[in-house]
Short mmCIF file of C-alpha atoms in Angstrom, two decimals:
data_model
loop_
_atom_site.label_atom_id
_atom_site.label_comp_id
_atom_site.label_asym_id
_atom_site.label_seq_id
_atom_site.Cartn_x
_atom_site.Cartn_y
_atom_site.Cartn_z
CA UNK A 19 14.18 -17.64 22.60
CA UNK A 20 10.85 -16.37 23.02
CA UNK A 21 11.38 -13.01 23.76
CA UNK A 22 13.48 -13.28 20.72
CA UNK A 23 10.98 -13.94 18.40
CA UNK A 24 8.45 -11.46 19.99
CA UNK A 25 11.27 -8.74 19.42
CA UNK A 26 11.39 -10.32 16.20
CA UNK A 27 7.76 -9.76 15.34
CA UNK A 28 7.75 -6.31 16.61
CA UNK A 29 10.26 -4.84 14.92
CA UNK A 30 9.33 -1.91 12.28
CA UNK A 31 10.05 -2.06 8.69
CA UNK A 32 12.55 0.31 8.64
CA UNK A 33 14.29 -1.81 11.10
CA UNK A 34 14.23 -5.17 9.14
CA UNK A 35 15.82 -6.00 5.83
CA UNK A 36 13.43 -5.65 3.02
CA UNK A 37 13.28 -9.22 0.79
CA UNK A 38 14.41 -9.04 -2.87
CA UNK A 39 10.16 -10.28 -3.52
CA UNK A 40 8.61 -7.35 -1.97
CA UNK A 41 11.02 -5.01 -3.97
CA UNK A 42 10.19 -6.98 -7.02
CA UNK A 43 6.97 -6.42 -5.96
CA UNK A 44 6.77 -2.98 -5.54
CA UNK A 45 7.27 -2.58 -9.01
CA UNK A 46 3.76 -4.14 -10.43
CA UNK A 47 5.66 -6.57 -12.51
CA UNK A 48 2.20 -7.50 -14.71
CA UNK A 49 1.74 -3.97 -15.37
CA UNK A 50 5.61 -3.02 -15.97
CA UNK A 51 5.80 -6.42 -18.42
CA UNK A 52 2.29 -5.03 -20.32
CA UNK A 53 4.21 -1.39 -20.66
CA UNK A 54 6.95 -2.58 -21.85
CA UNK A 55 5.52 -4.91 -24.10
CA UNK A 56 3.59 -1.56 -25.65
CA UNK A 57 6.61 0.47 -26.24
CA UNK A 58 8.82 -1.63 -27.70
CA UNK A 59 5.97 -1.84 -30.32
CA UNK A 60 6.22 1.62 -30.87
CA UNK A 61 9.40 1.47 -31.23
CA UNK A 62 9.10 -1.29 -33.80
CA UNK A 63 6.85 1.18 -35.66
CA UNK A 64 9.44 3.34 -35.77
CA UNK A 65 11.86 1.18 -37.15
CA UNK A 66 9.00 -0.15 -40.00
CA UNK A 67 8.29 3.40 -40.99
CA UNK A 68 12.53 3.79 -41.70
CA UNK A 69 14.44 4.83 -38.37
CA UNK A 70 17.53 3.27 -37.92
CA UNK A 71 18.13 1.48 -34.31
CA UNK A 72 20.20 -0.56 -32.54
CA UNK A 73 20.26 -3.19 -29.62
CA UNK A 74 21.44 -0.82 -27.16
CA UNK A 75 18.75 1.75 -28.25
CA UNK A 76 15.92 -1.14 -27.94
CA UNK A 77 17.05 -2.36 -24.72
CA UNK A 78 17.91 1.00 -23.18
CA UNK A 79 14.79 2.24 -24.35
CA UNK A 80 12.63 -0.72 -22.83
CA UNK A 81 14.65 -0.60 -19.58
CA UNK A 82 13.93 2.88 -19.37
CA UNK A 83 10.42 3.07 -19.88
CA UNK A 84 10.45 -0.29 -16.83
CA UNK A 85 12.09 1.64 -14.73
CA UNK A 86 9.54 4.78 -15.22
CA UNK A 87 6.60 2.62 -15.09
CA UNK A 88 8.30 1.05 -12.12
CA UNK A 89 8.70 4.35 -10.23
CA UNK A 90 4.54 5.55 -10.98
CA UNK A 91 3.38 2.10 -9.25
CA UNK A 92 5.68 2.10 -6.65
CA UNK A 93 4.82 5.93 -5.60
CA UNK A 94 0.82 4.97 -5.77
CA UNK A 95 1.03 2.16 -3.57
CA UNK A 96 2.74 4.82 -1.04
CA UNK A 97 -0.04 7.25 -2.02
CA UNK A 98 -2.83 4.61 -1.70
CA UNK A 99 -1.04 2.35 1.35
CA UNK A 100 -4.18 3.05 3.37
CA UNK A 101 -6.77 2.23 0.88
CA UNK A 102 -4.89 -0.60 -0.03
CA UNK A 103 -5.07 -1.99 3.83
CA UNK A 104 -8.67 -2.09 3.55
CA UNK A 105 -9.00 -4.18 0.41
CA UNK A 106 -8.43 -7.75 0.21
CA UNK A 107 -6.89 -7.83 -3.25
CA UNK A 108 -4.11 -5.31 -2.56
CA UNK A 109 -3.64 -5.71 1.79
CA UNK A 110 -1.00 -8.15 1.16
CA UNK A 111 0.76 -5.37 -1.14
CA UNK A 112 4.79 -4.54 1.12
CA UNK A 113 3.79 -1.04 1.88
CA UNK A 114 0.30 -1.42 2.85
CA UNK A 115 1.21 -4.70 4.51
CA UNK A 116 4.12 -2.36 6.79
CA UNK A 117 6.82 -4.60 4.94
CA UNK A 118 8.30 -2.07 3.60
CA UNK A 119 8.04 1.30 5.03
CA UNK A 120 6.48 4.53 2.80
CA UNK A 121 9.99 6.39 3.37
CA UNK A 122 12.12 3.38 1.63
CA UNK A 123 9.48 2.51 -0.80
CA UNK A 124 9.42 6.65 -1.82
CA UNK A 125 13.56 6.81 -2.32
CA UNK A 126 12.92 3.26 -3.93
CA UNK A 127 10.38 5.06 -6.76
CA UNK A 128 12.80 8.01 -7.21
CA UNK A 129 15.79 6.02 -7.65
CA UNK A 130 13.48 4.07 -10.40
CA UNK A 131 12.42 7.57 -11.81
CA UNK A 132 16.23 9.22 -11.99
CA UNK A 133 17.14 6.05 -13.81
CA UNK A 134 14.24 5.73 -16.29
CA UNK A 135 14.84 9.30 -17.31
CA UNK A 136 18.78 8.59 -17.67
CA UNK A 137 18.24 5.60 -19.93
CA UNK A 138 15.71 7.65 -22.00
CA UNK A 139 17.79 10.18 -22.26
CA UNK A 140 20.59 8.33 -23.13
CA UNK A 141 19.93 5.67 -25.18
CA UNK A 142 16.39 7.13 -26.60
CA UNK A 143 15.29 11.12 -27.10
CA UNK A 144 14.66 14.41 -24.76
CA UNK A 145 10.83 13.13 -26.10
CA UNK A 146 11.32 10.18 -25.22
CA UNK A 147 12.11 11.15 -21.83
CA UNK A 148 9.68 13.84 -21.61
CA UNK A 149 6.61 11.26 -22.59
CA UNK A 150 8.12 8.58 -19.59
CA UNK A 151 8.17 11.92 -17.29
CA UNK A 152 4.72 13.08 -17.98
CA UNK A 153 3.33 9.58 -17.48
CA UNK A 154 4.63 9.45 -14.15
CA UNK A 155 3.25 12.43 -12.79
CA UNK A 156 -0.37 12.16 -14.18
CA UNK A 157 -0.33 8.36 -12.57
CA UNK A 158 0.78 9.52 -9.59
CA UNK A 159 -0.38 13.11 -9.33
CA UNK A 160 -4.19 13.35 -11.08
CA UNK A 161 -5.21 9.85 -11.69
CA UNK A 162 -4.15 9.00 -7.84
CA UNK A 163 -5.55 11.95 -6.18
CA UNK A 164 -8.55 11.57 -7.60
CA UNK A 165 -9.82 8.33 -7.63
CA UNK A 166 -11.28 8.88 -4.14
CA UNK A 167 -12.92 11.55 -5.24
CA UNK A 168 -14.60 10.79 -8.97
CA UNK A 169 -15.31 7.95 -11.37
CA UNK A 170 -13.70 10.46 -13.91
CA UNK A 171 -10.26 8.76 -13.03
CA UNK A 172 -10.58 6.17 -14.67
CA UNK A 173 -10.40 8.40 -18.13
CA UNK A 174 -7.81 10.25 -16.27
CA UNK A 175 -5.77 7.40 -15.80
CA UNK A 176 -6.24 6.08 -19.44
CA UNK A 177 -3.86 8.50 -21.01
CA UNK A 178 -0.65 7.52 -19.05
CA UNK A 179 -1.55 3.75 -19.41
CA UNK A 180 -2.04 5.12 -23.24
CA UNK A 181 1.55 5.95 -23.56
CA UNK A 182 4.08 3.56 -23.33
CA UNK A 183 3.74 2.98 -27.33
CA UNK A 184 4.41 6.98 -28.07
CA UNK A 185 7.19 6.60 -25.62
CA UNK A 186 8.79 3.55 -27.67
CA UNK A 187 8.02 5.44 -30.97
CA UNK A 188 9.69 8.82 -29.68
CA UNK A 189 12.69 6.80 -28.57
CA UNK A 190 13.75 5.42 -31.78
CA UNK A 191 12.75 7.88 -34.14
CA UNK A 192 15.77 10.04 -33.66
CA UNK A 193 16.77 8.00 -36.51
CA UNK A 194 13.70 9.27 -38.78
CA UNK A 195 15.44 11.83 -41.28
CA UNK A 196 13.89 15.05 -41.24
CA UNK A 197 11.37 13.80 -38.80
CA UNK A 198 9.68 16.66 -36.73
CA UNK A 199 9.50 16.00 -32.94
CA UNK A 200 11.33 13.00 -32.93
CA UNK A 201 7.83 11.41 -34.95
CA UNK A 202 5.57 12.65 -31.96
CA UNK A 203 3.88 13.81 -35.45
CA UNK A 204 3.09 10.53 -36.86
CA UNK A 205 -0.34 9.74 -36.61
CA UNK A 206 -0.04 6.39 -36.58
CA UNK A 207 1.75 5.98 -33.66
CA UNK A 208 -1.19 8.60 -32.19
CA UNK A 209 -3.74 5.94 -33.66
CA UNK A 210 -2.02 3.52 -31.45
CA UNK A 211 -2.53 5.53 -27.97
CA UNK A 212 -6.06 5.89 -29.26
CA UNK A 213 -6.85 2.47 -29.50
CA UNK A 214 -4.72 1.92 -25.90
CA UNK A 215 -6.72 4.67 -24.38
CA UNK A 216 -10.15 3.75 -25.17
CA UNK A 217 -9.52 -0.20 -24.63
CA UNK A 218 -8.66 -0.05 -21.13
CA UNK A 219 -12.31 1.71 -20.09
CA UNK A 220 -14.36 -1.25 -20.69
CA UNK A 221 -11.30 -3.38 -19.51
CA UNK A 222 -11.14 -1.94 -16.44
CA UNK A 223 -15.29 -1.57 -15.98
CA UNK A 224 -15.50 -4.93 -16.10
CA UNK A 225 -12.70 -5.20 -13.15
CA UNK A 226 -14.21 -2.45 -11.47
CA UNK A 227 -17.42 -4.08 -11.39
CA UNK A 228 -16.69 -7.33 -10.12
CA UNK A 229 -14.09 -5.70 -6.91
CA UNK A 230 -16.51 -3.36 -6.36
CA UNK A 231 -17.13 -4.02 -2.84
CA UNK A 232 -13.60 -4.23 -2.60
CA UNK A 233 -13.47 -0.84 -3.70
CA UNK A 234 -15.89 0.55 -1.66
CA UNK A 235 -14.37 -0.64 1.53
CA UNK A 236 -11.12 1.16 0.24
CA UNK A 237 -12.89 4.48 0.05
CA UNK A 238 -11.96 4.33 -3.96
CA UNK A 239 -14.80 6.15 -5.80
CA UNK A 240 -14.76 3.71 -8.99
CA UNK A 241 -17.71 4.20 -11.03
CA UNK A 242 -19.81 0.83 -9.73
CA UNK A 243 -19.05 2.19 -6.35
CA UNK A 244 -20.59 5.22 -6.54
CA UNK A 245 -23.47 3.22 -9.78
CA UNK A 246 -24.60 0.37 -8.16
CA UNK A 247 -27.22 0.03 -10.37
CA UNK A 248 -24.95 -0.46 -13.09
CA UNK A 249 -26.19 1.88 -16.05
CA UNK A 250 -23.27 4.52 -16.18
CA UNK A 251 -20.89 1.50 -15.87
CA UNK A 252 -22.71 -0.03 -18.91
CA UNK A 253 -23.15 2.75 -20.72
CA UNK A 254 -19.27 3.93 -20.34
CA UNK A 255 -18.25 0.11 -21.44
CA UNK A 256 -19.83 0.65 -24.70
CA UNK A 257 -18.85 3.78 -24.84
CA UNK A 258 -15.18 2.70 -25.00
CA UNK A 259 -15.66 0.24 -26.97
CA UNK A 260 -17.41 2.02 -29.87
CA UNK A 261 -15.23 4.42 -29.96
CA UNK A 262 -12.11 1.35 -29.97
CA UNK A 263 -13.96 0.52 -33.22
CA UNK A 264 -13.67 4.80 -34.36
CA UNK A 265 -9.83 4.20 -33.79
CA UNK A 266 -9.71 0.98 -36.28
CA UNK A 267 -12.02 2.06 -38.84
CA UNK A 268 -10.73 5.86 -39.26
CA UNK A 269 -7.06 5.25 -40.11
CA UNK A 270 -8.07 2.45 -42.66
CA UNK A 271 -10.22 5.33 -43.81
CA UNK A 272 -7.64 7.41 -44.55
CA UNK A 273 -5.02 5.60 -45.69
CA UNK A 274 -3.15 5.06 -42.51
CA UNK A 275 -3.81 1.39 -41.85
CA UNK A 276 -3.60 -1.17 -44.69
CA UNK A 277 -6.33 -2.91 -45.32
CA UNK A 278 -5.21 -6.35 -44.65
CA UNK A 279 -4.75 -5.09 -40.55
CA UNK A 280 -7.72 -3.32 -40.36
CA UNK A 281 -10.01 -5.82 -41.49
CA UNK A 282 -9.30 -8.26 -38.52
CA UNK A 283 -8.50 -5.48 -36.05
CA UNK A 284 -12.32 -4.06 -36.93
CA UNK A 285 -13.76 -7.52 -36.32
CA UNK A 286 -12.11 -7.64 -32.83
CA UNK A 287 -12.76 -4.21 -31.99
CA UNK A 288 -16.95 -5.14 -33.13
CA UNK A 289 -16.73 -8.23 -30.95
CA UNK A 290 -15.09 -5.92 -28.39
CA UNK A 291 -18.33 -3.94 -28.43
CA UNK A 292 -20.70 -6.83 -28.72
CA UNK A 293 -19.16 -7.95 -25.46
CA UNK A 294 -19.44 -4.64 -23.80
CA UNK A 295 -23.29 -4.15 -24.79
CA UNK A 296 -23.81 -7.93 -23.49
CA UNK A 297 -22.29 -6.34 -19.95
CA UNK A 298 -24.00 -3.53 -19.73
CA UNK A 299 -27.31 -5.33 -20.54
CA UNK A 300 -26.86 -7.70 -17.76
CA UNK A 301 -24.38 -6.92 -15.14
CA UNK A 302 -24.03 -10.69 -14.42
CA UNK A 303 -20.78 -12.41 -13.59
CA UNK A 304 -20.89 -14.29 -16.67
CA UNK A 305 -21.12 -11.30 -18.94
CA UNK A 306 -18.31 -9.34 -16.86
CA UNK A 307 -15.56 -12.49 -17.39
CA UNK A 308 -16.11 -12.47 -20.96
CA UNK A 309 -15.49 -8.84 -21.53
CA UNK A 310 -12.49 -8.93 -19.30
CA UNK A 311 -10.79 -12.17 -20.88
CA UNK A 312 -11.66 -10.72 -24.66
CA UNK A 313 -10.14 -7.86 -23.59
CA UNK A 314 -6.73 -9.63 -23.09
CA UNK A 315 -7.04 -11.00 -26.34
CA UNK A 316 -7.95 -8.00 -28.61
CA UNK A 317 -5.29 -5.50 -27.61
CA UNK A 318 -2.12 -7.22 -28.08
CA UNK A 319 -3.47 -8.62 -31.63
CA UNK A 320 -4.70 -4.96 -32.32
CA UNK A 321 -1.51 -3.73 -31.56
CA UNK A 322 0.34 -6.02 -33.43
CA UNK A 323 -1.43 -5.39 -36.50
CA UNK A 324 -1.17 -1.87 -35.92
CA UNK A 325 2.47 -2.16 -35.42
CA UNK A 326 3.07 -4.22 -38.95
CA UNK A 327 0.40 -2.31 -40.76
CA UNK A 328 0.69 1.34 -40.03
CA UNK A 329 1.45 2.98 -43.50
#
């Protein structure tokens, strides 16, 4: 019995059968959920602005862009399995844990990837498609790669996290007459990826910040790695921010926002900011929680007003 259970505890990945959890978990649910979330508001902007859907194209659509978002996280943790050894917060994570070995976890992501594509294809737009593609490989290619190497990731990695809502919008404006692009035109849905893009910077700062040492023992150069003093991180928080507030305040400008969702959406977006400044002025763990919980609460009520107000 004993040598049975050493055998047991010995035995490789590969040679053990993977549980349903650690394929579930593969998959980032938080982050897929979030994505998918994000699209299918685009793709309710689509259907406010006069496209015609139906359940099959909403629930192809959203499985499609799961299963893309699925494959990027699944390929990074492969990418970043020895990083991720070294770090408390991910070590328990089935690849870099030696659950689940890099090969099966790789022909997991592409199985995800063929399938996203399919459903976008099918039940969405070529665009549609296209978008989920391109988000894939700049999460996986650039914005992987180089996050040992630069704090400049970070912005890197902000435009595929910044497209799940174009994705939704592309997918169910095939049914936009005499729409260019399948509405990749519409600058409201643009608007949208604006306010997605710049939101996550002082979002993730204010992770970044407090894991930092986690980071550092991963080798991950994450801007309060490589600032420990703090000021760029500050400085790029507000940056973010403020220009959060540009994306709320110019399309109510120009007639692309009604009035009604703007107003609230610029009062987040300020507090946003306020936040951020009160971060970067004191670094404290105080400071850094409240920035991080407001910033669960402005973006899906900036969205949602986006998604209802876009003219």
């Amino acid at each position: 019995m004993q040598a049975h259970a050493a055998s047991e505890r010995t035995r490789t990945p590969a040679a053990r059968a993977v549980a349903w959890s650690d394929w579930v978990a593969l998959t980032k649910p938080r982050i897929t959920r979030m994505v998918v979330v994000t699209a299918g508001l685009g793709f309710l902007m689509a259907t406010l602005a006069g496209a015609t859907w139906t359940w099959a194209g909403l629930l192809g659509t959203l499985a499609g862009t799961a299963a893309s978002c699925a494959a990027a996280g699944v390929w990074n943790q492969v990418i970043e399995r020895e990083a991720d050894a070294r770090m408390s917060r991910t070590r328990s994570r089935p690849v870099a844990a030696g659950r689940v070995s890099p090969r099966d976890a790789t022909g997991f992501a592409a199985v995800l990837a063929v399938l996203g594509q399919g459903l976008l294809c099918t039940f969405g737009t070529p665009l549609a498609s296209a978008l989920a593609a391109a988000t894939i490989v700049l999460y996986v290619g650039p914005y992987t790669l180089l996050k040992p190497k630069t704090p400049a990731s970070l912005w890197v990695g902000a435009v595929p996290g910044a497209l799940p809502p174009v994705i939704g919008f592309a997918a169910a404006s095939a049914g936009l007459a005499g729409t260019p692009w399948y509405g990749a035109t519409s600058a409201a849905v643009w608007w949208v990826f604006g306010v997605m893009f710049f939101w996550q910077i002082p979002h993730f700062l204010a992770i970044a910040w407090k894991l930092r040492d986690d980071y550092a023992a991963g080798g991950l150069a994450m801007l309060p790695v490589v600032d420990p003093g703090g000021r760029r991180t500050g400085r790029q928080a507000v940056a973010g921010a403020a220009l959060l507030l540009a994306c709320v305040l110019t399309p109510a400008a120009t007639g692309t926002l009604a009035v009604w969702a703007a107003v609230p959406c610029a009062l987040a977006a300020a507090a946003y900011l306020g936040l951020a400044a009160a971060f970067a002025k004191g670094l404290d763990p105080v400071a850094t929680r409240r920035l991080f919980l407001a910033s669960l609460a402005v973006l899906p009520l900036m969205l949602a007003l986006f998604a209802v107000g876009a003219l």
